[in-house]
mmCIF file of C-alpha atoms in Angstrom:
data_model
loop_
_atom_site.group_PDB
_atom_site.id
_atom_site.type_symbol
_atom_site.label_atom_id
_atom_site.label_comp_id
_atom_site.label_asym_id
_atom_site.label_seq_id
_atom_site.Cartn_x
_atom_site.Cartn_y
_atom_site.Cartn_z
ATOM 1 C CA MET A 900 83.381 86.213 78.287
ATOM 2 C CA THR A 901 82.141 84.254 81.301
ATOM 3 C CA GLY A 902 83.925 81.531 83.258
ATOM 4 C CA THR A 903 84.189 80.070 86.755
ATOM 5 C CA TYR A 904 87.493 80.410 88.558
ATOM 6 C CA PHE A 905 88.443 80.854 92.269
ATOM 7 C CA ASP A 906 85.005 79.437 93.202
ATOM 8 C CA THR A 907 83.352 82.484 91.638
ATOM 9 C CA VAL A 908 81.890 83.649 88.329
ATOM 10 C CA ILE A 909 84.176 85.777 86.159
ATOM 11 C CA GLN A 910 82.621 88.130 83.600
ATOM 12 C CA LEU A 911 84.573 90.263 81.130
ATOM 13 C CA GLN A 912 82.923 92.775 78.828
ATOM 14 C CA VAL A 913 85.544 93.974 76.372
ATOM 15 C CA TRP A 914 84.935 96.224 73.381
ATOM 16 C CA ASP A 915 87.017 95.700 70.213
ATOM 17 C CA ALA A 916 88.679 92.498 71.440
ATOM 18 C CA ASP A 917 89.233 89.460 69.247
ATOM 19 C CA GLU A 918 88.794 85.861 70.375
ATOM 20 C CA GLU A 919 92.534 85.474 70.969
ATOM 21 C CA ILE A 920 92.576 88.269 73.560
ATOM 22 C CA LEU A 921 89.583 86.805 75.430
ATOM 23 C CA GLU A 922 91.150 83.343 75.342
ATOM 24 C CA HIS A 923 94.350 84.768 76.831
ATOM 25 C CA CYS A 924 92.280 86.335 79.653
ATOM 26 C CA LYS A 925 90.812 82.894 80.427
ATOM 27 C CA ASN A 926 94.303 81.413 80.438
ATOM 28 C CA LEU A 927 95.480 84.109 82.849
ATOM 29 C CA CYS A 928 92.583 83.316 85.219
ATOM 30 C CA ARG A 929 93.462 79.629 85.045
ATOM 31 C CA LYS A 930 97.149 80.350 85.615
ATOM 32 C CA TYR A 931 96.507 82.485 88.703
ATOM 33 C CA GLU A 932 94.050 79.998 90.171
ATOM 34 C CA ASN A 933 96.761 77.354 89.855
ATOM 35 C CA LEU A 934 99.248 79.652 91.616
ATOM 36 C CA PHE A 935 97.149 81.281 94.345
ATOM 37 C CA SER A 936 94.354 78.908 95.361
ATOM 38 C CA ALA A 937 94.775 77.271 98.775
ATOM 39 C CA GLU A 938 92.395 74.540 97.548
ATOM 40 C CA VAL A 939 94.717 73.483 94.716
ATOM 41 C CA GLU A 940 97.340 71.249 96.378
ATOM 42 C CA SER A 941 99.914 71.790 93.615
ATOM 43 C CA SER A 942 99.563 75.608 93.668
ATOM 44 C CA ASP A 943 102.274 77.805 95.153
ATOM 45 C CA ILE A 944 100.035 78.430 98.173
ATOM 46 C CA GLY A 945 99.124 74.750 98.459
ATOM 47 C CA ARG A 946 102.806 73.814 98.464
ATOM 48 C CA ILE A 947 103.667 76.467 101.102
ATOM 49 C CA ASN A 948 100.834 75.209 103.310
ATOM 50 C CA GLN A 949 102.029 71.604 103.083
ATOM 51 C CA ALA A 950 105.740 72.399 103.560
ATOM 52 C CA GLU A 951 105.576 72.515 107.397
ATOM 53 C CA GLY A 952 107.985 75.424 107.587
ATOM 54 C CA LYS A 953 110.440 74.321 104.906
ATOM 55 C CA PRO A 954 111.397 76.947 102.283
ATOM 56 C CA VAL A 955 109.290 76.879 99.102
ATOM 57 C CA SER A 956 110.235 78.398 95.754
ATOM 58 C CA VAL A 957 107.288 80.257 94.181
ATOM 59 C CA SER A 958 106.516 82.411 91.144
ATOM 60 C CA SER A 959 107.357 86.108 91.211
ATOM 61 C CA GLU A 960 103.607 86.887 91.121
ATOM 62 C CA THR A 961 102.934 84.750 94.198
ATOM 63 C CA ALA A 962 105.819 86.389 96.069
ATOM 64 C CA GLU A 963 104.523 89.843 95.062
ATOM 65 C CA LEU A 964 100.966 89.054 96.192
ATOM 66 C CA ILE A 965 102.122 87.614 99.525
ATOM 67 C CA GLN A 966 104.200 90.769 100.100
ATOM 68 C CA LEU A 967 101.100 92.859 99.399
ATOM 69 C CA GLY A 968 99.156 90.746 101.901
ATOM 70 C CA ILE A 969 101.874 91.342 104.504
ATOM 71 C CA HIS A 970 101.708 95.093 103.747
ATOM 72 C CA TYR A 971 97.980 95.122 104.552
ATOM 73 C CA GLY A 972 98.619 93.082 107.677
ATOM 74 C CA GLU A 973 100.966 95.833 108.837
ATOM 75 C CA LEU A 974 98.642 98.649 107.717
ATOM 76 C CA SER A 975 95.692 97.167 109.615
ATOM 77 C CA ASP A 976 97.681 96.096 112.693
ATOM 78 C CA GLY A 977 96.809 92.469 111.972
ATOM 79 C CA LYS A 978 93.082 93.001 111.355
ATOM 80 C CA PHE A 979 93.714 91.826 107.786
ATOM 81 C CA ASP A 980 95.767 88.649 107.927
ATOM 82 C CA ILE A 981 96.460 86.271 105.039
ATOM 83 C CA THR A 982 97.327 83.452 107.488
ATOM 84 C CA VAL A 983 93.714 83.114 108.668
ATOM 85 C CA LEU A 984 93.229 79.711 106.971
ATOM 86 C CA SER A 985 93.640 77.582 110.104
ATOM 87 C CA ALA A 986 90.520 79.279 111.529
ATOM 88 C CA SER A 987 88.525 79.895 108.348
ATOM 89 C CA GLU A 988 88.632 76.213 107.341
ATOM 90 C CA LEU A 989 86.803 75.352 110.590
ATOM 91 C CA TRP A 990 83.783 77.331 109.376
ATOM 92 C CA ASP A 991 81.614 76.219 106.465
ATOM 93 C CA PHE A 992 79.276 78.752 104.933
ATOM 94 C CA HIS A 993 78.319 76.550 101.960
ATOM 95 C CA ASP A 994 76.957 73.223 103.179
ATOM 96 C CA GLY A 995 73.934 74.499 105.145
ATOM 97 C CA LYS A 996 74.807 72.469 108.277
ATOM 98 C CA LYS A 997 75.314 75.614 110.410
ATOM 99 C CA VAL A 998 78.109 74.085 112.478
ATOM 100 C CA ILE A 999 79.857 76.374 114.974
ATOM 101 C CA PRO A 1000 83.460 75.292 115.707
ATOM 102 C CA ASP A 1001 84.493 74.116 119.148
ATOM 103 C CA GLN A 1002 86.019 77.017 121.088
ATOM 104 C CA LYS A 1003 89.159 75.113 122.141
ATOM 105 C CA VAL A 1004 89.797 73.953 118.555
ATOM 106 C CA LEU A 1005 89.290 77.527 117.350
ATOM 107 C CA GLU A 1006 91.715 78.892 119.960
ATOM 108 C CA GLU A 1007 94.373 76.388 118.834
ATOM 109 C CA ALA A 1008 93.827 77.474 115.213
ATOM 110 C CA VAL A 1009 94.085 81.168 116.114
ATOM 111 C CA SER A 1010 97.435 80.565 117.833
ATOM 112 C CA HIS A 1011 98.854 79.910 114.326
ATOM 113 C CA ILE A 1012 97.442 83.079 112.720
ATOM 114 C CA ASP A 1013 100.120 85.734 112.334
ATOM 115 C CA TYR A 1014 101.284 87.222 109.041
ATOM 116 C CA LYS A 1015 104.621 87.990 110.751
ATOM 117 C CA ASN A 1016 105.365 84.254 110.488
ATOM 118 C CA ILE A 1017 105.807 84.654 106.725
ATOM 119 C CA GLN A 1018 109.308 85.257 105.420
ATOM 120 C CA VAL A 1019 109.711 86.223 101.769
ATOM 121 C CA ASP A 1020 113.235 86.250 100.390
ATOM 122 C CA GLY A 1021 113.054 86.975 96.668
ATOM 123 C CA THR A 1022 110.830 84.141 95.422
ATOM 124 C CA THR A 1023 111.435 81.845 98.394
ATOM 125 C CA VAL A 1024 108.719 81.712 101.063
ATOM 126 C CA THR A 1025 109.299 80.207 104.510
ATOM 127 C CA MET A 1026 106.782 79.936 107.359
ATOM 128 C CA LYS A 1027 108.380 80.396 110.784
ATOM 129 C CA ASP A 1028 105.449 78.483 112.334
ATOM 130 C CA PRO A 1029 105.049 75.118 110.530
ATOM 131 C CA LYS A 1030 101.295 75.149 111.262
ATOM 132 C CA CYS A 1031 100.796 78.698 109.965
ATOM 133 C CA ARG A 1032 99.032 78.589 106.569
ATOM 134 C CA ILE A 1033 98.148 81.134 103.919
ATOM 135 C CA ASP A 1034 94.828 81.938 102.241
ATOM 136 C CA LEU A 1035 94.915 84.765 99.678
ATOM 137 C CA GLY A 1036 91.118 84.829 99.266
ATOM 138 C CA GLY A 1037 90.861 88.368 100.667
ATOM 139 C CA ILE A 1038 93.171 89.896 98.066
ATOM 140 C CA ALA A 1039 93.746 87.540 95.112
ATOM 141 C CA LYS A 1040 90.702 88.486 93.014
ATOM 142 C CA GLY A 1041 91.686 92.143 93.106
ATOM 143 C CA TYR A 1042 95.271 91.360 92.147
ATOM 144 C CA ILE A 1043 94.104 89.185 89.239
ATOM 145 C CA ALA A 1044 91.714 91.904 88.022
ATOM 146 C CA ASP A 1045 94.658 94.331 87.991
ATOM 147 C CA ARG A 1046 96.736 91.873 85.923
ATOM 148 C CA LEU A 1047 93.873 91.390 83.448
ATOM 149 C CA LYS A 1048 93.514 95.151 83.078
ATOM 150 C CA GLU A 1049 97.261 95.480 82.573
ATOM 151 C CA TYR A 1050 97.178 92.858 79.802
ATOM 152 C CA LEU A 1051 94.123 94.343 78.054
ATOM 153 C CA GLU A 1052 95.587 97.841 78.066
ATOM 154 C CA LYS A 1053 98.837 96.454 76.633
ATOM 155 C CA GLU A 1054 96.740 94.986 73.804
ATOM 156 C CA GLY A 1055 95.260 98.427 73.102
ATOM 157 C CA ILE A 1056 91.861 97.866 74.735
ATOM 158 C CA GLU A 1057 90.334 101.195 75.846
ATOM 159 C CA HIS A 1058 86.879 100.125 77.076
ATOM 160 C CA ALA A 1059 86.164 97.128 79.312
ATOM 161 C CA THR A 1060 84.694 95.910 82.588
ATOM 162 C CA ILE A 1061 86.287 93.083 84.558
ATOM 163 C CA ASN A 1062 83.972 91.480 87.130
ATOM 164 C CA LEU A 1063 85.489 88.819 89.383
ATOM 165 C CA GLY A 1064 82.564 87.713 91.530
ATOM 166 C CA GLY A 1065 81.542 91.278 92.413
ATOM 167 C CA ASN A 1066 85.049 92.786 92.311
ATOM 168 C CA VAL A 1067 84.553 95.226 89.440
ATOM 169 C CA LEU A 1068 87.415 96.954 87.626
ATOM 170 C CA THR A 1069 86.809 99.262 84.685
ATOM 171 C CA ILE A 1070 89.063 100.272 81.806
ATOM 172 C CA GLY A 1071 88.450 103.804 80.533
ATOM 173 C CA THR A 1072 84.828 104.765 79.899
ATOM 174 C CA LYS A 1073 82.066 103.193 77.835
ATOM 175 C CA PRO A 1074 82.714 103.548 74.080
ATOM 176 C CA ASP A 1075 80.371 106.579 73.979
ATOM 177 C CA GLY A 1076 82.492 108.360 76.602
ATOM 178 C CA SER A 1077 80.005 107.950 79.464
ATOM 179 C CA ASP A 1078 80.807 106.467 82.876
ATOM 180 C CA TYR A 1079 80.065 102.878 83.794
ATOM 181 C CA LYS A 1080 77.171 102.420 86.216
ATOM 182 C CA ILE A 1081 78.097 99.971 88.998
ATOM 183 C CA GLY A 1082 75.381 98.916 91.430
ATOM 184 C CA ILE A 1083 76.120 98.241 95.096
ATOM 185 C CA GLN A 1084 73.986 95.403 96.447
ATOM 186 C CA LYS A 1085 71.680 96.146 99.363
ATOM 187 C CA PRO A 1086 72.820 93.900 102.263
ATOM 188 C CA PHE A 1087 70.544 90.884 102.844
ATOM 189 C CA ALA A 1088 68.113 91.915 100.077
ATOM 190 C CA ALA A 1089 66.755 88.627 98.736
ATOM 191 C CA ASP A 1090 66.195 89.872 95.177
ATOM 192 C CA GLY A 1091 69.619 91.458 94.617
ATOM 193 C CA GLU A 1092 68.162 94.926 95.186
ATOM 194 C CA VAL A 1093 70.634 97.742 94.506
ATOM 195 C CA LEU A 1094 71.380 100.128 97.355
ATOM 196 C CA GLU A 1095 73.196 102.719 95.274
ATOM 197 C CA VAL A 1096 74.532 103.133 91.731
ATOM 198 C CA LEU A 1097 78.048 104.524 91.331
ATOM 199 C CA SER A 1098 79.319 106.293 88.204
ATOM 200 C CA VAL A 1099 82.944 105.306 87.618
ATOM 201 C CA HIS A 1100 85.574 105.211 84.904
ATOM 202 C CA ASP A 1101 89.021 103.634 85.019
ATOM 203 C CA GLN A 1102 88.439 102.599 88.634
ATOM 204 C CA SER A 1103 87.832 99.586 90.839
ATOM 205 C CA VAL A 1104 84.709 99.004 92.966
ATOM 206 C CA VAL A 1105 84.921 96.239 95.603
ATOM 207 C CA SER A 1106 82.428 95.453 98.380
ATOM 208 C CA SER A 1107 82.715 93.226 101.452
ATOM 209 C CA GLY A 1108 80.009 92.464 103.963
ATOM 210 C CA ASP A 1109 78.272 90.091 106.332
ATOM 211 C CA TYR A 1110 75.551 89.253 103.776
ATOM 212 C CA GLU A 1111 77.815 87.517 101.214
ATOM 213 C CA ARG A 1112 78.437 84.110 102.810
ATOM 214 C CA TYR A 1113 76.713 83.458 106.116
ATOM 215 C CA PHE A 1114 74.303 81.296 108.073
ATOM 216 C CA GLU A 1115 71.869 82.175 110.846
ATOM 217 C CA LYS A 1116 71.555 80.081 113.995
ATOM 218 C CA ASP A 1117 69.496 80.883 117.101
ATOM 219 C CA GLY A 1118 68.968 84.412 115.810
ATOM 220 C CA VAL A 1119 72.704 85.099 115.356
ATOM 221 C CA ILE A 1120 74.292 85.680 111.951
ATOM 222 C CA TYR A 1121 77.663 83.980 111.436
ATOM 223 C CA HIS A 1122 79.485 85.275 108.355
ATOM 224 C CA HIS A 1123 82.757 84.597 106.537
ATOM 225 C CA ILE A 1124 84.724 87.721 107.556
ATOM 226 C CA LEU A 1125 86.637 86.515 110.598
ATOM 227 C CA ASP A 1126 88.514 88.477 113.227
ATOM 228 C CA PRO A 1127 92.046 87.014 112.981
ATOM 229 C CA GLN A 1128 92.531 87.571 116.706
ATOM 230 C CA SER A 1129 89.546 85.461 117.798
ATOM 231 C CA GLY A 1130 88.670 83.272 114.801
ATOM 232 C CA TRP A 1131 85.024 84.355 115.171
ATOM 233 C CA PRO A 1132 83.009 86.326 112.614
ATOM 234 C CA VAL A 1133 83.495 90.059 113.173
ATOM 235 C CA GLN A 1134 80.737 91.624 115.242
ATOM 236 C CA ASN A 1135 80.416 95.383 114.785
ATOM 237 C CA ASP A 1136 78.162 98.141 113.489
ATOM 238 C CA LEU A 1137 78.695 97.387 109.787
ATOM 239 C CA ASP A 1138 76.855 95.393 107.140
ATOM 240 C CA GLN A 1139 79.005 96.440 104.195
ATOM 241 C CA VAL A 1140 82.049 98.393 103.020
ATOM 242 C CA THR A 1141 82.606 99.418 99.387
ATOM 243 C CA ILE A 1142 85.997 100.733 98.261
ATOM 244 C CA LEU A 1143 86.634 102.889 95.176
ATOM 245 C CA SER A 1144 90.291 102.829 94.166
ATOM 246 C CA ASP A 1145 92.609 102.709 91.171
ATOM 247 C CA SER A 1146 94.004 99.300 92.131
ATOM 248 C CA SER A 1147 91.547 96.434 92.609
ATOM 249 C CA ALA A 1148 94.008 94.597 94.885
ATOM 250 C CA ASP A 1149 93.937 97.634 97.174
ATOM 251 C CA GLY A 1150 90.138 97.700 97.001
ATOM 252 C CA ASP A 1151 89.931 93.989 97.802
ATOM 253 C CA ALA A 1152 92.196 94.184 100.852
ATOM 254 C CA LEU A 1153 90.781 97.498 102.089
ATOM 255 C CA SER A 1154 87.127 96.418 101.882
ATOM 256 C CA THR A 1155 87.881 93.521 104.243
ATOM 257 C CA THR A 1156 90.243 95.584 106.420
ATOM 258 C CA CYS A 1157 87.743 98.417 106.875
ATOM 259 C CA TYR A 1158 84.935 95.978 107.592
ATOM 260 C CA VAL A 1159 86.986 94.388 110.378
ATOM 261 C CA LEU A 1160 88.039 97.803 111.729
ATOM 262 C CA GLY A 1161 84.448 99.085 111.913
ATOM 263 C CA LEU A 1162 83.030 102.450 110.868
ATOM 264 C CA GLU A 1163 85.131 104.846 112.942
ATOM 265 C CA LYS A 1164 88.575 103.269 112.513
ATOM 266 C CA GLY A 1165 87.844 102.210 108.932
ATOM 267 C CA MET A 1166 86.825 105.733 107.949
ATOM 268 C CA LYS A 1167 89.950 107.135 109.616
ATOM 269 C CA LEU A 1168 92.172 104.747 107.628
ATOM 270 C CA ILE A 1169 90.564 105.700 104.310
ATOM 271 C CA GLN A 1170 90.849 109.414 105.026
ATOM 272 C CA GLU A 1171 94.583 108.970 105.577
ATOM 273 C CA MET A 1172 94.995 107.411 102.109
ATOM 274 C CA ASP A 1173 95.350 109.086 98.720
ATOM 275 C CA ASP A 1174 93.055 108.290 95.788
ATOM 276 C CA VAL A 1175 90.872 105.885 97.776
ATOM 277 C CA GLU A 1176 87.254 106.460 98.818
ATOM 278 C CA ALA A 1177 84.829 104.311 100.786
ATOM 279 C CA ILE A 1178 81.132 103.851 101.408
ATOM 280 C CA PHE A 1179 80.174 102.264 104.728
ATOM 281 C CA VAL A 1180 76.691 100.834 105.351
ATOM 282 C CA THR A 1181 75.825 100.443 109.025
ATOM 283 C CA LYS A 1182 73.334 97.918 110.397
ATOM 284 C CA ASP A 1183 70.696 100.646 110.755
ATOM 285 C CA GLY A 1184 70.769 101.101 106.964
ATOM 286 C CA GLU A 1185 72.614 104.433 107.098
ATOM 287 C CA ILE A 1186 75.170 105.206 104.388
ATOM 288 C CA HIS A 1187 78.437 106.910 105.408
ATOM 289 C CA ARG A 1188 80.789 108.222 102.691
ATOM 290 C CA SER A 1189 84.421 109.246 102.964
ATOM 291 C CA TYR A 1190 83.843 111.878 100.277
#
């Protein structure tokens, strides 16, 4: 099954699944896009962002995902922040115009970035700053992959891969009992060259890096992973972080978090966590593993 949701290509490879199961997976993707996407005005997130600080009633899934985003904001001391939209919308990594935002405009946008402005009371979400707005792009794909896996396992599926635009989550092993082989892309390789192949089963593999969405201007690379405290693309020693974890939502949030933290602090965070491993690729091409 292949489809396009969340501005990305979704691919599911499921063994022993009938058409009804695959159709339900498509419907789940559609449902979550219509709940979580900041670009869909009628979505839960769209309604929160337009409410100017008034309370908004949302689905239990949206409330759960926002809470998870807040958790990673706390864990990373604000380096991962789901209220980064006011700054990220000033950058455009798609249109090829290579426009760098005005510094004063960016500073104004950054003044409204703070996950602590979000209040979640059951399924009611209120923004303490009316101009503070949410974008779940750094965590939603992982959460959705987890929900798809949950559904497929409930339907008795034992072998599958779920690929949400490079967020890969596996169910069990291949039907012959062997591990899945997941390739990690070499940063900035024009032909999709693979840097390393990981053998995994029943695990998530998520990568984040400066090579995914970027433009180059006057010899400087500007990429889509922003520092919430400045609104500028993160500048550090890393090209890529890949997270291996049981939960794809964790992998999604941690790949961005560790990229923003940099090699030393990112590695320290991973080593403090259970059942999570990471591969860091520095700008000199060196590979650093937490295991």
